[in-house]
mmCIF file of C-alpha atoms and ligand atoms in Angstrom:
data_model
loop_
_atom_site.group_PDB
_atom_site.id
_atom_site.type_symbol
_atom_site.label_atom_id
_atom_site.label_comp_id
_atom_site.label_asym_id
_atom_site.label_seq_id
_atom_site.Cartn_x
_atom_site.Cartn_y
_atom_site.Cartn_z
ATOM 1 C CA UNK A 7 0.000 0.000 0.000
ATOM 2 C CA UNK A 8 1.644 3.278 -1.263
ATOM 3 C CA UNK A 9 1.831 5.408 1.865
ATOM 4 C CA UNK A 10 -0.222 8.382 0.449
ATOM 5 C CA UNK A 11 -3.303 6.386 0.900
ATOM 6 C CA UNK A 12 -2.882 6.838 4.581
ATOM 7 C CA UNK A 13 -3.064 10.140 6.588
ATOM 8 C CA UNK A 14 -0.193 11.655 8.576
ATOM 9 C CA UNK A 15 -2.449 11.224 11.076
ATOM 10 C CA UNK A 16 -3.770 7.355 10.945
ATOM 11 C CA UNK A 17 0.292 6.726 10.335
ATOM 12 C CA UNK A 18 0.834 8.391 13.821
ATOM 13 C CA UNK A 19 -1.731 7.288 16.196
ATOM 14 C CA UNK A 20 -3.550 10.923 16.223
ATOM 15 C CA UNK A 21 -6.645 9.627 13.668
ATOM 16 C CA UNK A 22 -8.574 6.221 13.658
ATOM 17 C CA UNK A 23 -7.162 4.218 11.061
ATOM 18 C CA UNK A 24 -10.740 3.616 9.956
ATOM 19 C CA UNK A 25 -12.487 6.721 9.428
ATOM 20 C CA UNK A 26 -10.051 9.178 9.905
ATOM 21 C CA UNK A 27 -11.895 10.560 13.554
ATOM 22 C CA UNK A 28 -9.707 12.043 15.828
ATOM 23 C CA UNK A 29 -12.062 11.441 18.574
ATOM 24 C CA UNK A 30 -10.254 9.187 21.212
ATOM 25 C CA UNK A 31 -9.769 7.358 23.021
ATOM 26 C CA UNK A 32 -7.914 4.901 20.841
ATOM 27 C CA UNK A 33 -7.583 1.462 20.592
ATOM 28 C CA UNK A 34 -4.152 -0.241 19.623
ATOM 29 C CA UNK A 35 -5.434 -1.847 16.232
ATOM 30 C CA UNK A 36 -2.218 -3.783 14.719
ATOM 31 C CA UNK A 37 -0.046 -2.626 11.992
ATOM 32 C CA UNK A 38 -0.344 -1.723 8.653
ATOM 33 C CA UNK A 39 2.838 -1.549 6.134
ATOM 34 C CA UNK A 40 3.535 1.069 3.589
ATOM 35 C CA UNK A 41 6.236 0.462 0.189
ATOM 36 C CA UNK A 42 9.198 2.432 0.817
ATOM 37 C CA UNK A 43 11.791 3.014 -1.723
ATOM 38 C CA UNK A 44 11.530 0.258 -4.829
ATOM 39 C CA UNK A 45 13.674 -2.239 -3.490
ATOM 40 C CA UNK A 46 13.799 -1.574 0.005
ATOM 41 C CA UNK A 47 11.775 -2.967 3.067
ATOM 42 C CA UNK A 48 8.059 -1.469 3.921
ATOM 43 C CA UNK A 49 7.246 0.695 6.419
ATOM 44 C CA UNK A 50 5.451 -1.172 9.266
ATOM 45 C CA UNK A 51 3.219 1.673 11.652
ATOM 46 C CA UNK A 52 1.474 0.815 14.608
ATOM 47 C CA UNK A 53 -2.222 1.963 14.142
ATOM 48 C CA UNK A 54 -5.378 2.860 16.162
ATOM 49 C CA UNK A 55 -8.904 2.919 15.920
ATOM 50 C CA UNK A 56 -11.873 5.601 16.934
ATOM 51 C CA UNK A 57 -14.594 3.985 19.727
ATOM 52 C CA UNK A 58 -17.504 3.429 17.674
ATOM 53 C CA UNK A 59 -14.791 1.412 14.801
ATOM 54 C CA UNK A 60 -13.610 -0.712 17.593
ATOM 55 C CA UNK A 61 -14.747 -4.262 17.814
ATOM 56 C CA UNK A 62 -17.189 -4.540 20.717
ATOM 57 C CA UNK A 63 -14.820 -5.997 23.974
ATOM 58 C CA UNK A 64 -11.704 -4.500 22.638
ATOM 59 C CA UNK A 65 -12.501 -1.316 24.343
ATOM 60 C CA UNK A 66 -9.354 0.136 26.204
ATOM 61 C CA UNK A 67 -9.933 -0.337 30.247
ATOM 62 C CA UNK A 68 -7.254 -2.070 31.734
ATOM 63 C CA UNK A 69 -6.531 -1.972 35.399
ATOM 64 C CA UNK A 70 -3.873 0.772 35.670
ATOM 65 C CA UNK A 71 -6.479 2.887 33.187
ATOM 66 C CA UNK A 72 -6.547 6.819 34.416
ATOM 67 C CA UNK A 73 -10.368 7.704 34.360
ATOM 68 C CA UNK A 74 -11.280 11.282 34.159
ATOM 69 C CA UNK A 75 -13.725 11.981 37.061
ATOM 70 C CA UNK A 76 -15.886 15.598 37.275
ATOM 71 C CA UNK A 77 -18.403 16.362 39.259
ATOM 72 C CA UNK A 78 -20.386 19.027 38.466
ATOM 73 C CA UNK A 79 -20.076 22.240 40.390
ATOM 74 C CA UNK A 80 -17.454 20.248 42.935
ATOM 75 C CA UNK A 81 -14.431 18.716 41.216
ATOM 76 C CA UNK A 82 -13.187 19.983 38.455
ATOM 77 C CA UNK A 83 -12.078 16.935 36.315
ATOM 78 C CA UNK A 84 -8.928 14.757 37.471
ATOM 79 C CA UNK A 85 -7.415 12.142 35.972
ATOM 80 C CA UNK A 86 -7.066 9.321 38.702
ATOM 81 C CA UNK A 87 -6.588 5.504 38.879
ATOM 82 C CA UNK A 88 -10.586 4.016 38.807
ATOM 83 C CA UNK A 89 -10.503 2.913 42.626
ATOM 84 C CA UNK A 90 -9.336 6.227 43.881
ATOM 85 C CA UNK A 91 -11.711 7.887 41.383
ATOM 86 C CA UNK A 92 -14.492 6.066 43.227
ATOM 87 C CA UNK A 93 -13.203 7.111 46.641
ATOM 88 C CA UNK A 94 -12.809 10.184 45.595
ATOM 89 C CA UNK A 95 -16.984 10.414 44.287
ATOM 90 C CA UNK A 96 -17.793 8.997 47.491
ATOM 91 C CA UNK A 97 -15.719 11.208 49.889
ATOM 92 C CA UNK A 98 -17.121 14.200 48.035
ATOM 93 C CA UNK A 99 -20.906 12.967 47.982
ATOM 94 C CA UNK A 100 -20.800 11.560 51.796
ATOM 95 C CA UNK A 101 -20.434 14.992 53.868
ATOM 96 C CA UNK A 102 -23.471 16.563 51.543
ATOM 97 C CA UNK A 103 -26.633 17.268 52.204
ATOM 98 C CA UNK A 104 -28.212 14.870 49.554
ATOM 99 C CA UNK A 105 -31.023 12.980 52.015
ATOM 100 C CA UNK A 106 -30.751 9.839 52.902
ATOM 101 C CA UNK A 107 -32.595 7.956 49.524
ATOM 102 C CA UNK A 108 -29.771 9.496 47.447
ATOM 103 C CA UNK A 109 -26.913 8.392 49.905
ATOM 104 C CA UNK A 110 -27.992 5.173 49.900
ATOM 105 C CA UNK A 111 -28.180 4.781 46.154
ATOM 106 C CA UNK A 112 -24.704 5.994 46.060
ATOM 107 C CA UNK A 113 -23.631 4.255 48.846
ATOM 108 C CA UNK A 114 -25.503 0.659 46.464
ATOM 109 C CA UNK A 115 -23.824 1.487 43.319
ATOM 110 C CA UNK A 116 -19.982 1.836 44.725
ATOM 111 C CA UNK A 117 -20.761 -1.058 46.637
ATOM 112 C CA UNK A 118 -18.492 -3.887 46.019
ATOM 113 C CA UNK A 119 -18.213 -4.735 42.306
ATOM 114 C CA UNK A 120 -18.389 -0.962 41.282
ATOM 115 C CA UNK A 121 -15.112 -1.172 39.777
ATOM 116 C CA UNK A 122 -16.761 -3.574 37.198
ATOM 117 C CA UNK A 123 -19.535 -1.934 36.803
ATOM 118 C CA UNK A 124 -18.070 1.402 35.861
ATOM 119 C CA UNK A 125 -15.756 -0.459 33.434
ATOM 120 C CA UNK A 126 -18.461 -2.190 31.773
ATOM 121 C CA UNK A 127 -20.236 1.401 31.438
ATOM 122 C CA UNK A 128 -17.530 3.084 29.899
ATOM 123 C CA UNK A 129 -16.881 -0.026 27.914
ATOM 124 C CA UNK A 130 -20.439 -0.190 26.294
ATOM 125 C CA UNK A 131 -21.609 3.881 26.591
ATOM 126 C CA UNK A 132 -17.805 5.202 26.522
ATOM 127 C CA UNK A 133 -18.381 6.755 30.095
ATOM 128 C CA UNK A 134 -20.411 7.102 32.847
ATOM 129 C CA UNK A 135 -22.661 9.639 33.709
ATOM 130 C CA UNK A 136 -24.997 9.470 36.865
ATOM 131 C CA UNK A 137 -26.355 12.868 38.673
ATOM 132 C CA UNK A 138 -28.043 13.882 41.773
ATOM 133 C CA UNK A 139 -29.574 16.837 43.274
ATOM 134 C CA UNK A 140 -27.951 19.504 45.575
ATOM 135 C CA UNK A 141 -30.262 22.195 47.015
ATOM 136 C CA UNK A 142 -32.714 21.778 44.056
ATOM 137 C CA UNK A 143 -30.420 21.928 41.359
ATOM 138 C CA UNK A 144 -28.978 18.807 39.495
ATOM 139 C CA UNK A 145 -25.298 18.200 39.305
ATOM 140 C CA UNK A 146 -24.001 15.694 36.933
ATOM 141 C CA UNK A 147 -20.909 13.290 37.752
ATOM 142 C CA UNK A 148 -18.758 11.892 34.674
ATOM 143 C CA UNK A 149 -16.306 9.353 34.716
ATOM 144 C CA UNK A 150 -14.320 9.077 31.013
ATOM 145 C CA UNK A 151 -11.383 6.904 30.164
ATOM 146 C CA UNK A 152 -8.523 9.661 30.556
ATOM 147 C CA UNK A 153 -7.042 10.706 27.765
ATOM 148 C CA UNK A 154 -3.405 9.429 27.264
ATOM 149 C CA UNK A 155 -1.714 10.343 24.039
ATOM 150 C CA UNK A 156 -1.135 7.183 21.811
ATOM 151 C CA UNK A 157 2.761 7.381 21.586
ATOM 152 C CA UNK A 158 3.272 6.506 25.286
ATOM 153 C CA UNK A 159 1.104 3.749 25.116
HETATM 154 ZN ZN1 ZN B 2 -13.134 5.398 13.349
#
């Protein structure tokens, strides 16, 4: 494949190798090879591809993922390893006064197994929204996969 039918971009990890998107977060999707010189070797680039032209279950959410968590009006967003992004929701939540109903269905969501669940979340929706309200007023709280640029990956 001569390389001019391939982006700078999609050759550099910066555009889905698919449909061009530059909407992240990527997924590691092999290699493809461009000719070189007549003669000499191809060029073999490590490529990536957009969320929705990822194959279902390849979704990037590994352990030591960084999720971005915000919530509204409270935390500005901060990139943090999932567990200590859930801490962090809950130690923020706890001390307000949300009533006892919304405590509790706080308290049953980052119950054991919330790890998965969030993963599974981001996995299928590509984050996690939930929201509850504060004096009358809703706030929302996101979790996103962080955003780590594809050549330290
Ligand atoms: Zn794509």
């Amino acid at each position: 494949m001569p390389a001019g039918e391939y982006s700078y971009g999609q050759l550099h990890e910066t555009e889905c190798i698919a449909c061009r998107s530059a909407d992240g977060p990527f997924t590691s999707a092999g290699h493809v090879s461009t000719e070189a010189d007549p003669g000499a070797d191809p060029l073999v680039w490590a490529v990536v591809t957009c969320p929705p032209c990822t194959p279902e279950g390849e979704h990037p959410m590994s352990d030591d993922r960084l999720v971005t968590l915000e919530i509204e009006g409270l935390v500005e967003p901060v990139a943090l390893p999932l567990p200590e992004a859930l801490a962090r929701l809950w130690d923020e939540l706890r001390p307000l006064p949300l009533g006892r109903l919304q405590l509790e269905a706080y308290r049953h969501f980052l119950r054991a197994g919330a790890e998965e669940r969030v993963r599974a979340a981001i996995a299928q929706d590509g984050m996690l929204q939930l929201s509850f309200a504060l004096n009358g007023e809703i706030r929302l709280v996101r979790a996103t996969p962080a955003l780590v640029p594809a050549a330290t990956r």
